[in-house]
XYZ file of C-alpha atoms in Angstrom:
652
model
C -68.993 -1.682 -18.451
C -65.967 -1.412 -16.154
C -63.961 1.773 -15.986
C -61.061 1.890 -18.382
C -57.986 2.896 -16.399
C -55.554 4.919 -18.399
C -55.755 3.142 -21.793
C -52.480 2.894 -23.706
C -50.726 4.019 -20.531
C -51.192 7.683 -21.451
C -50.088 10.069 -18.648
C -52.687 12.582 -19.822
C -54.467 14.060 -22.811
C -53.450 17.442 -24.198
C -56.372 19.219 -25.877
C -55.696 22.435 -27.787
C -58.573 24.858 -28.384
C -58.237 26.977 -31.539
C -60.470 29.156 -33.703
C -61.144 32.710 -34.750
C -60.987 35.514 -32.212
C -64.273 36.073 -30.397
C -65.673 32.590 -30.979
C -65.797 31.769 -27.242
C -62.657 29.696 -26.699
C -61.684 31.074 -23.298
C -65.242 31.107 -21.933
C -65.647 27.495 -23.002
C -62.503 26.464 -21.098
C -63.283 28.406 -17.897
C -66.860 27.121 -17.764
C -65.704 23.511 -18.273
C -63.149 23.790 -15.472
C -65.163 25.797 -12.917
C -68.784 25.097 -13.937
C -69.227 28.884 -13.793
C -69.597 31.303 -16.680
C -66.894 34.018 -16.398
C -67.991 37.639 -16.391
C -64.423 38.762 -17.110
C -62.042 36.442 -18.934
C -58.380 36.788 -19.780
C -57.481 37.267 -23.428
C -55.339 34.128 -23.258
C -55.704 31.570 -20.460
C -52.795 29.633 -18.964
C -52.908 25.812 -19.357
C -55.983 24.460 -17.562
C -55.986 20.988 -16.006
C -59.073 18.840 -15.453
C -58.552 16.219 -12.712
C -58.319 12.460 -13.338
C -61.810 11.747 -12.021
C -63.457 14.349 -14.254
C -64.360 11.638 -16.808
C -64.775 7.854 -16.459
C -61.474 6.948 -18.146
C -59.528 8.460 -15.230
C -57.018 10.194 -17.487
C -56.201 13.837 -16.654
C -56.806 16.468 -19.319
C -54.749 19.568 -19.976
C -56.551 22.231 -22.033
C -54.469 24.762 -23.964
C -55.972 28.095 -24.972
C -54.562 29.767 -28.111
C -54.515 33.182 -29.721
C -55.662 33.756 -33.309
C -53.705 37.022 -33.615
C -51.286 37.063 -36.570
C -48.317 37.923 -34.326
C -48.961 34.715 -32.303
C -49.065 32.398 -35.295
C -45.712 30.770 -34.495
C -46.793 29.911 -30.958
C -50.127 28.631 -32.271
C -48.411 26.295 -34.744
C -46.183 24.965 -31.967
C -49.168 24.181 -29.740
C -51.116 22.547 -32.571
C -48.229 20.169 -33.266
C -48.096 19.137 -29.590
C -51.825 18.413 -29.368
C -53.393 14.983 -28.798
C -56.737 16.377 -29.950
C -57.985 19.683 -31.262
C -61.183 21.558 -30.391
C -61.892 23.900 -33.295
C -64.440 26.616 -32.462
C -66.830 28.823 -34.370
C -69.540 31.182 -33.078
C -73.127 30.141 -33.780
C -74.124 33.805 -34.133
C -71.313 34.554 -36.629
C -71.754 32.426 -39.806
C -68.495 33.752 -41.251
C -66.538 31.955 -38.486
C -68.124 28.670 -39.591
C -67.030 29.308 -43.171
C -63.501 29.969 -41.934
C -63.233 26.367 -40.746
C -63.102 25.032 -44.313
C -61.421 28.034 -45.917
C -58.653 28.562 -43.359
C -58.429 26.437 -40.221
C -58.749 22.893 -41.558
C -56.454 23.522 -44.570
C -53.966 25.160 -42.173
C -53.939 22.005 -40.016
C -53.120 19.917 -43.066
C -50.419 22.351 -44.081
C -48.855 21.989 -40.639
C -49.299 18.170 -40.848
C -51.307 18.114 -37.626
C -52.777 14.587 -37.664
C -54.972 14.416 -34.569
C -58.741 14.075 -34.052
C -60.655 17.311 -34.531
C -63.806 18.176 -32.592
C -65.712 21.031 -34.236
C -67.576 23.059 -31.588
C -70.185 25.742 -32.206
C -70.072 28.105 -29.231
C -72.593 30.793 -28.163
C -75.571 28.628 -29.072
C -77.756 30.909 -26.935
C -77.017 33.874 -29.271
C -78.012 32.241 -32.535
C -80.930 33.876 -34.340
C -83.923 31.560 -34.079
C -84.905 32.619 -37.591
C -81.726 30.952 -38.933
C -82.267 27.510 -37.420
C -80.470 24.879 -39.517
C -79.655 21.368 -38.368
C -76.037 20.796 -37.366
C -75.895 17.669 -39.542
C -77.038 19.637 -42.584
C -74.400 22.326 -42.008
C -71.469 20.053 -41.148
C -72.029 17.080 -43.465
C -70.277 18.660 -46.518
C -67.357 19.805 -44.368
C -66.951 16.391 -42.746
C -67.009 14.732 -46.160
C -64.091 16.936 -47.229
C -62.141 16.773 -43.965
C -62.194 13.222 -42.590
C -60.069 14.251 -39.611
C -63.204 15.744 -38.010
C -64.237 13.237 -35.354
C -67.514 14.811 -34.284
C -69.409 18.115 -34.128
C -71.283 19.636 -31.218
C -72.926 22.952 -30.346
C -72.823 24.417 -26.851
C -73.449 27.469 -24.688
C -71.079 28.431 -21.896
C -73.517 31.094 -20.700
C -76.410 28.621 -20.321
C -74.189 25.618 -19.480
C -75.403 23.586 -22.462
C -73.192 20.607 -23.428
C -69.967 22.089 -22.018
C -68.594 18.912 -20.317
C -69.466 16.934 -23.449
C -67.048 18.990 -25.560
C -63.940 17.820 -23.727
C -65.367 14.350 -23.096
C -65.648 13.832 -26.851
C -62.153 15.258 -27.345
C -60.658 12.916 -24.733
C -62.645 10.009 -26.089
C -61.338 10.691 -29.601
C -57.800 10.257 -28.256
C -58.366 7.266 -25.980
C -60.952 5.529 -28.167
C -60.336 6.757 -31.733
C -62.768 5.908 -34.492
C -60.238 5.898 -37.329
C -58.498 2.565 -36.664
C -61.810 0.755 -36.135
C -64.401 2.070 -38.521
C -64.676 3.334 -42.078
C -67.121 6.235 -41.917
C -67.677 6.279 -45.656
C -68.613 2.615 -46.081
C -69.988 2.334 -42.523
C -68.080 -0.917 -41.965
C -65.393 -2.205 -39.616
C -61.898 -1.726 -41.014
C -60.038 -4.899 -42.117
C -57.406 -4.746 -39.365
C -60.143 -4.371 -36.739
C -61.980 -7.374 -38.212
C -58.766 -9.443 -38.085
C -58.169 -8.551 -34.438
C -61.763 -9.296 -33.409
C -61.636 -12.587 -35.298
C -58.534 -13.603 -33.323
C -60.251 -12.632 -30.060
C -63.326 -14.634 -31.058
C -61.217 -17.734 -31.806
C -59.332 -17.399 -28.510
C -62.651 -17.240 -26.645
C -64.177 -20.135 -28.595
C -62.590 -22.726 -26.310
C -64.286 -25.769 -27.846
C -63.525 -24.574 -31.393
C -67.071 -25.155 -32.613
C -67.316 -21.813 -34.413
C -69.663 -20.170 -31.916
C -69.533 -18.626 -28.452
C -71.769 -20.594 -26.114
C -73.501 -18.863 -23.215
C -70.633 -19.929 -20.918
C -67.975 -18.748 -23.357
C -69.780 -15.438 -23.881
C -69.928 -14.974 -20.110
C -66.189 -15.773 -19.742
C -65.476 -13.156 -22.407
C -67.584 -10.580 -20.550
C -65.811 -11.238 -17.247
C -62.348 -11.043 -18.829
C -63.050 -7.749 -20.590
C -65.405 -5.964 -18.185
C -64.918 -7.737 -14.831
C -68.636 -8.412 -14.547
C -70.687 -11.486 -15.539
C -73.754 -11.380 -17.752
C -77.053 -12.431 -16.272
C -78.843 -15.226 -18.186
C -81.493 -12.748 -19.318
C -78.754 -10.435 -20.632
C -77.194 -13.260 -22.661
C -80.596 -13.986 -24.183
C -81.054 -10.273 -24.895
C -77.692 -9.955 -26.651
C -78.430 -12.905 -28.919
C -81.931 -11.640 -29.649
C -80.591 -8.228 -30.755
C -78.164 -9.948 -33.116
C -80.662 -12.475 -34.464
C -83.281 -9.799 -35.156
C -80.820 -7.960 -37.400
C -78.792 -10.880 -38.755
C -80.118 -14.426 -38.688
C -76.698 -16.007 -39.313
C -75.285 -14.153 -36.286
C -76.639 -16.824 -33.959
C -76.957 -20.585 -34.333
C -77.881 -23.480 -32.053
C -74.370 -23.405 -30.525
C -74.337 -19.686 -29.735
C -73.043 -16.376 -31.112
C -71.167 -16.814 -34.408
C -68.197 -14.775 -35.639
C -70.591 -12.888 -37.935
C -72.743 -11.988 -34.952
C -69.713 -11.047 -32.838
C -68.496 -8.624 -35.526
C -72.011 -7.236 -35.973
C -72.220 -6.421 -32.262
C -69.009 -4.413 -32.384
C -70.102 -2.548 -35.507
C -73.328 -1.729 -33.660
C -71.447 -0.455 -30.600
C -69.364 1.840 -32.791
C -72.343 3.131 -34.760
C -74.029 3.987 -31.448
C -70.932 5.895 -30.304
C -69.835 3.204 -27.841
C -66.281 2.937 -29.156
C -64.933 2.475 -25.640
C -66.575 -0.977 -25.570
C -64.651 -2.262 -28.562
C -61.443 -0.565 -27.430
C -61.742 -2.152 -23.990
C -62.021 -5.574 -25.633
C -59.050 -4.935 -27.907
C -56.851 -3.654 -25.093
C -57.740 -6.544 -22.803
C -56.300 -8.811 -25.478
C -53.120 -6.752 -25.821
C -53.827 -4.486 -28.803
C -52.590 -0.904 -29.083
C -54.041 2.051 -31.004
C -52.609 0.685 -34.264
C -54.580 -2.558 -33.725
C -51.341 -4.457 -33.292
C -50.146 -6.434 -30.304
C -48.295 -4.238 -27.822
C -44.525 -4.619 -27.816
C -44.503 -5.900 -24.244
C -46.337 -9.040 -25.391
C -43.495 -9.973 -27.740
C -40.563 -11.494 -25.803
C -37.861 -9.439 -27.523
C -35.288 -10.396 -24.906
C -35.460 -14.024 -25.996
C -34.158 -13.144 -29.461
C -31.071 -11.226 -28.335
C -28.010 -12.799 -29.907
C -24.416 -12.271 -30.965
C -23.786 -11.438 -34.631
C -22.755 -15.041 -35.429
C -25.752 -16.631 -33.716
C -28.994 -17.356 -35.535
C -32.562 -18.079 -34.449
C -34.578 -21.184 -35.296
C -38.007 -22.554 -34.459
C -38.128 -25.214 -31.775
C -39.641 -28.659 -32.396
C -42.622 -27.559 -30.297
C -43.324 -24.623 -32.629
C -42.783 -26.727 -35.751
C -45.296 -29.309 -34.533
C -47.807 -26.543 -33.873
C -47.299 -25.208 -37.404
C -47.779 -28.709 -38.818
C -51.139 -28.779 -37.063
C -52.026 -25.345 -38.458
C -51.130 -26.529 -41.959
C -53.362 -29.599 -41.649
C -56.183 -27.476 -40.224
C -56.183 -25.036 -43.142
C -55.362 -27.556 -45.889
C -59.007 -28.541 -45.981
C -58.784 -31.150 -48.735
C -55.537 -32.627 -47.318
C -53.796 -32.507 -50.716
C -50.503 -31.067 -49.361
C -51.241 -27.875 -51.256
C -52.044 -24.781 -49.226
C -53.587 -22.493 -51.807
C -52.918 -18.706 -51.660
C -56.412 -18.068 -50.287
C -55.767 -20.666 -47.570
C -52.442 -19.016 -46.686
C -54.313 -15.730 -46.347
C -56.778 -17.509 -44.086
C -53.933 -18.733 -41.849
C -52.976 -15.094 -41.254
C -56.533 -13.757 -41.158
C -56.120 -13.096 -37.423
C -52.907 -11.085 -37.966
C -52.870 -7.414 -39.076
C -51.760 -8.620 -42.507
C -50.142 -11.581 -44.209
C -46.371 -11.254 -43.614
C -45.485 -13.179 -46.757
C -47.049 -10.802 -49.259
C -43.925 -8.631 -49.389
C -40.231 -9.191 -50.060
C -38.158 -10.985 -48.965
C -40.816 -13.655 -48.309
C -42.895 -13.202 -51.437
C -41.948 -15.948 -53.944
C -39.125 -17.158 -51.667
C -40.483 -20.707 -51.363
C -41.224 -23.421 -53.878
C -44.780 -23.498 -55.233
C -46.764 -26.604 -56.033
C -48.076 -27.265 -59.530
C -51.350 -25.681 -58.354
C -49.595 -22.526 -57.138
C -49.809 -23.309 -53.422
C -47.375 -24.305 -50.680
C -46.487 -27.834 -49.652
C -45.921 -28.528 -45.965
C -42.136 -28.293 -46.483
C -42.538 -24.955 -48.280
C -44.855 -23.652 -45.549
C -42.367 -24.568 -42.832
C -39.533 -23.150 -44.956
C -41.231 -19.751 -45.103
C -41.547 -19.798 -41.317
C -37.873 -20.791 -41.005
C -36.871 -17.873 -43.245
C -38.948 -15.357 -41.267
C -37.524 -16.687 -37.987
C -33.981 -16.396 -39.342
C -34.345 -12.858 -40.723
C -36.806 -11.316 -38.257
C -37.336 -13.466 -35.136
C -39.539 -10.893 -33.384
C -41.879 -10.747 -36.377
C -42.020 -14.534 -36.493
C -42.921 -14.680 -32.797
C -45.500 -11.943 -33.272
C -47.211 -13.848 -36.068
C -47.126 -17.098 -34.099
C -49.042 -15.278 -31.368
C -51.481 -13.836 -33.908
C -52.321 -17.271 -35.313
C -52.953 -18.629 -31.821
C -49.734 -20.277 -30.615
C -50.836 -21.549 -27.191
C -47.519 -21.862 -25.369
C -45.049 -19.376 -23.962
C -43.826 -17.487 -27.070
C -40.221 -17.756 -25.896
C -40.539 -21.552 -26.088
C -41.159 -21.308 -29.827
C -37.617 -20.288 -30.755
C -34.059 -21.158 -29.872
C -30.848 -19.212 -30.348
C -28.050 -21.317 -31.863
C -24.515 -21.516 -30.549
C -22.007 -19.013 -31.858
C -20.489 -20.037 -35.160
C -16.932 -19.664 -33.850
C -17.758 -22.182 -31.098
C -19.137 -24.558 -33.723
C -15.821 -24.245 -35.576
C -13.887 -25.162 -32.440
C -16.125 -28.192 -31.878
C -15.911 -28.965 -35.616
C -19.649 -29.579 -35.820
C -22.779 -27.472 -36.238
C -26.097 -28.327 -34.594
C -28.041 -25.886 -36.761
C -31.092 -26.979 -38.697
C -31.238 -23.841 -40.871
C -28.208 -22.788 -42.924
C -27.846 -19.466 -44.721
C -25.775 -19.483 -47.896
C -24.579 -16.289 -49.606
C -24.469 -16.688 -53.377
C -21.835 -14.476 -55.044
C -20.845 -14.157 -58.672
C -20.516 -11.721 -61.571
C -23.462 -10.679 -63.710
C -24.762 -13.391 -66.071
C -22.840 -16.102 -64.239
C -25.973 -18.124 -63.492
C -26.756 -17.127 -59.881
C -30.443 -16.441 -60.464
C -30.894 -19.570 -62.553
C -29.334 -21.616 -59.746
C -31.728 -20.091 -57.224
C -34.715 -20.629 -59.503
C -33.782 -24.287 -59.857
C -33.591 -24.518 -56.042
C -37.267 -23.501 -56.027
C -38.181 -26.018 -58.726
C -38.695 -23.425 -61.429
C -38.010 -24.325 -65.065
C -34.902 -23.108 -66.860
C -35.215 -19.956 -68.962
C -32.763 -18.234 -71.306
C -34.289 -14.847 -70.462
C -31.807 -12.689 -68.540
C -33.163 -10.425 -65.824
C -30.534 -8.782 -63.604
C -31.023 -9.024 -59.840
C -31.079 -5.515 -58.397
C -31.557 -6.199 -54.683
C -30.669 -9.113 -52.437
C -33.000 -12.019 -53.096
C -33.850 -14.957 -50.853
C -34.889 -18.513 -51.601
C -35.615 -21.207 -49.031
C -36.250 -24.922 -49.291
C -35.806 -28.195 -47.476
C -32.771 -30.320 -48.395
C -32.983 -34.022 -47.622
C -29.742 -35.672 -46.551
C -28.924 -39.402 -46.389
C -30.847 -41.188 -43.656
C -33.949 -39.037 -44.169
C -32.477 -36.096 -42.239
C -33.920 -32.772 -43.363
C -32.202 -29.389 -43.165
C -33.490 -26.031 -44.306
C -31.264 -24.093 -46.692
C -31.615 -20.360 -47.287
C -29.933 -18.963 -50.408
C -29.286 -15.230 -50.450
C -28.296 -13.914 -53.859
C -25.896 -10.959 -53.625
C -25.832 -8.790 -56.774
C -22.292 -8.132 -58.012
C -22.585 -4.386 -57.445
C -23.815 -5.008 -53.896
C -20.740 -6.884 -52.703
C -18.698 -3.795 -51.798
C -21.544 -2.413 -49.670
C -21.999 -5.772 -47.972
C -18.326 -6.070 -47.086
C -18.207 -2.509 -45.747
C -19.822 -3.833 -42.553
C -17.618 -5.700 -40.095
C -20.332 -8.187 -39.130
C -21.688 -8.790 -42.629
C -20.399 -12.381 -42.825
C -21.392 -13.230 -39.255
C -24.828 -14.453 -40.405
C -23.403 -16.506 -43.271
C -22.954 -20.269 -42.772
C -21.440 -20.883 -46.192
C -20.668 -18.857 -49.327
C -20.974 -20.059 -52.917
C -19.170 -18.392 -55.829
C -20.803 -18.949 -59.195
C -19.092 -18.347 -62.548
C -19.863 -19.041 -66.189
C -17.500 -21.932 -66.965
C -17.327 -20.906 -70.643
C -16.226 -17.341 -69.889
C -12.697 -16.659 -68.594
C -13.582 -13.118 -67.466
C -16.466 -14.519 -65.413
C -14.046 -16.938 -63.730
C -11.551 -14.187 -62.942
C -14.219 -11.954 -61.454
C -15.609 -14.807 -59.337
C -12.063 -15.471 -58.083
C -11.668 -11.798 -57.147
C -14.937 -11.951 -55.206
C -13.775 -15.126 -53.452
C -10.516 -13.452 -52.382
C -12.396 -10.337 -51.196
C -14.897 -12.339 -49.146
C -12.257 -14.705 -47.723
C -10.037 -11.745 -46.819
C -12.926 -9.982 -45.089
C -13.600 -13.130 -43.086
C -9.939 -13.350 -42.034
C -9.870 -9.687 -41.052
C -13.046 -9.826 -38.962
C -12.815 -13.345 -37.542
C -15.971 -14.441 -39.365
C -14.403 -16.913 -41.799
C -16.941 -19.007 -43.702
C -16.704 -22.249 -45.677
C -16.729 -21.616 -49.428
C -17.588 -23.565 -52.561
C -16.991 -22.676 -56.207
C -19.730 -23.526 -58.707
C -18.904 -23.783 -62.403
C -22.257 -23.054 -64.051
C -23.276 -23.618 -67.693
C -21.402 -26.909 -67.870
C -23.278 -27.665 -71.106
C -21.069 -25.069 -72.850
C -17.420 -25.549 -73.842
C -15.089 -24.357 -71.063
C -12.537 -21.635 -71.737
C -9.084 -23.091 -72.669
C -7.307 -22.863 -69.308
C -10.368 -23.512 -67.145
C -9.207 -26.738 -65.522
C -5.650 -25.523 -64.958
C -6.733 -22.158 -63.472
C -9.484 -23.546 -61.274
C -7.270 -26.338 -59.943
C -4.529 -23.868 -59.052
C -6.893 -21.461 -57.257
C -8.758 -24.134 -55.302
C -5.495 -25.829 -54.240
C -3.854 -22.523 -53.286
C -6.824 -21.540 -51.139
C -7.359 -25.010 -49.692
C -10.940 -25.590 -50.839
C -12.756 -28.083 -53.044
C -12.378 -27.903 -56.846
C -15.222 -26.139 -58.679
C -18.466 -28.129 -58.858
C -19.782 -28.278 -62.442
C -23.537 -27.880 -62.967
C -25.868 -27.267 -65.896
C -29.221 -25.720 -65.075
C -30.228 -26.008 -68.727
C -29.710 -29.786 -68.644
C -31.072 -30.045 -65.075
C -27.733 -31.501 -64.002
C -27.135 -30.000 -60.559
C -24.588 -32.492 -59.294
C -26.310 -32.667 -55.879
C -25.220 -29.052 -55.412
C -27.723 -28.155 -52.674
C -26.930 -31.255 -50.641
C -23.229 -30.512 -51.092
C -23.755 -26.948 -49.843
C -25.366 -28.246 -46.641
C -22.693 -30.928 -46.246
C -19.982 -28.261 -46.510
C -21.737 -26.019 -43.976
C -22.280 -28.695 -41.327
C -18.572 -29.091 -40.448
C -17.911 -25.329 -40.193
C -14.140 -25.717 -39.733
C -13.575 -27.203 -43.208
C -13.731 -25.644 -46.684
C -12.547 -22.273 -45.328
C -10.361 -20.575 -47.964
C -7.017 -19.049 -47.054
C -5.693 -15.954 -48.828
C -2.035 -15.035 -49.300
C -2.448 -12.235 -46.779
C -4.041 -14.603 -44.295
C -1.317 -17.180 -44.805
C 1.403 -14.570 -44.272
C -0.326 -13.367 -41.118
C -0.424 -16.888 -39.693
C 3.251 -17.446 -40.524
C 4.158 -14.180 -38.801
C 2.160 -15.169 -35.722
C 3.929 -18.526 -35.606
C 7.313 -16.775 -35.891
C 6.468 -14.393 -33.060
C 5.215 -17.245 -30.896
C 8.432 -19.206 -31.449
C 10.478 -16.096 -30.588
C 8.524 -15.600 -27.404
C 9.108 -19.206 -26.436
C 12.861 -18.771 -27.067
C 13.018 -15.607 -24.937
C 11.113 -17.337 -22.164
C 13.562 -20.252 -22.234
C 16.588 -17.938 -22.125
C 15.375 -16.081 -19.082
C 15.189 -19.310 -17.085
C 18.985 -19.918 -17.161
C 20.099 -16.384 -16.308
C 21.783 -15.726 -12.961
C 19.317 -14.719 -10.225
C 21.140 -11.441 -9.578
C 20.524 -10.292 -13.152
C 17.079 -11.728 -13.662
C 15.294 -8.720 -12.213
C 16.978 -6.255 -14.540
C 16.794 -8.510 -17.583
C 13.169 -9.420 -16.943
C 12.257 -5.731 -16.970
C 14.189 -5.218 -20.199
C 12.722 -8.230 -21.931
C 9.214 -7.332 -20.832
C 9.558 -4.060 -22.721
C 10.492 -6.063 -25.823
C 7.512 -8.354 -25.307
C 5.178 -5.375 -24.920
C 6.430 -4.036 -28.250
C 5.831 -7.390 -29.968
C 2.346 -7.678 -28.504
C 1.579 -4.169 -29.747
C 2.702 -5.255 -33.224
C 0.404 -8.287 -33.006
C -2.532 -6.070 -32.061
C -1.912 -3.963 -35.156
C -2.078 -7.085 -37.262
């Protein structure tokens, strides 16, 4: 195996040695550093550095000696919290120091929340009474069962130079090649995240996609990870080892995924964790078994507040292929287990949690259609582009990740051009409690009407494809804003920057619901005017199957005309009469300069600006006809007036 140069980019490993007084801490450190047993040793050593070439990983080690005296407890705690790994000592000739590990030291580490690998070291092996010989495994097994943070145990003798280098090798190894992320000691199996990562690596190396690594593919894998080819006899030997233990690990085409995972479990069981870690790191994984940040092109998703991120056609076509690959029976229904299989090479399925969980329409069989599958991807790309890119990489996207997404033009530029080129529109859904917001969103996802009322506590998302005339498809994202969340939303200047269109829902049979919806409309429109992020707005009169309140038509006509937007759109979720509402939402969002409401304050501001502009034009015209001898003085005077007016405009 090739040398692993500075895994994880660590500048060095800091190992703290702790334990009861007289257990041999200082002698252990001096002997490791000088290969000589000290006849006189300081009570507390200064930091001791082992050079880079001391161990094969070429990472320097700094060893910190500590004092167990009560007066030094504060300093000890400080050093423990700075440690990358901890060597915890006891004296083989003093059984009480071994007992102190479980009664004091290990509980103290937990109390201090020191979460690093622990190497338990029995020092002074040469002084142990031969009459009290007990196997290390027998002594340590109960302690290791109770304290899983113990990585390994070893006994040594500084005086006789027995296993001294091994102590700090194991400590360094526990930092650079930790067991915890890879292997479950209790069940003696690879951990799920490790399995997912190795499965992805296997698929990437299976170039012909036949479900097995051929001899050539296995050799390519070896060269990539360890910079050295396998000899034909070695390939045969690897497959024989697997086949002897697990028949299904090898078939006529080569090493199967089962066999590949078995090999790594075997390496780990034999203490060869560096082998599996080298493989993982060659494919970009960090100590959390996630792709390193430098593999995700974060710079490609930088954007202004009123820009959004969408998948490119190239990425969408790739996802179509993924859908067809995993929809085994080609019934346009990706079952939940098949969705999990899509993400089986990612650390976890990103759609198991909010806001993605239940955000897309389900088929009658509880799965996802192709449109719903692509909608979920569109939602993730809109809300968290980096996560979307990351998961595209995990599921094997072959191209440059930055080619999978595009950043849209700024919304204010779209307004100037009076046309939006976006394929994904985000709609904020406002309205008072019990106005019908949730029912509207449920209907968007094809869910049946229900009279049961369940208040929405947090923002909720729903995404679906809306088909426009001519077969054009757009993706619409509805974000339901609870009534008591509006004030918090509008407390942020950029809160409306991500909104393409806002819908205000009210119960058409309830006058108080209408008044509250109108108040919300004025608040949102005013916030847009104040911040420059004006958005098109529509009013939705829900529960059209009920009798409207007496002045409904008169009031709604007056408000919509005063604010310059379309009259309320009546719908009835109970009667499944939606009046093409979702298509109308997209149609209103596409020309972003229309359907923008105007408040009284906004109208007054515009009138004032027009008045000021006319005054400035008049002043400019007057200056032209003044006599040249007075122009200089008058220009200076008038400029002061203009500066005052411009200052007033800035305040507005």
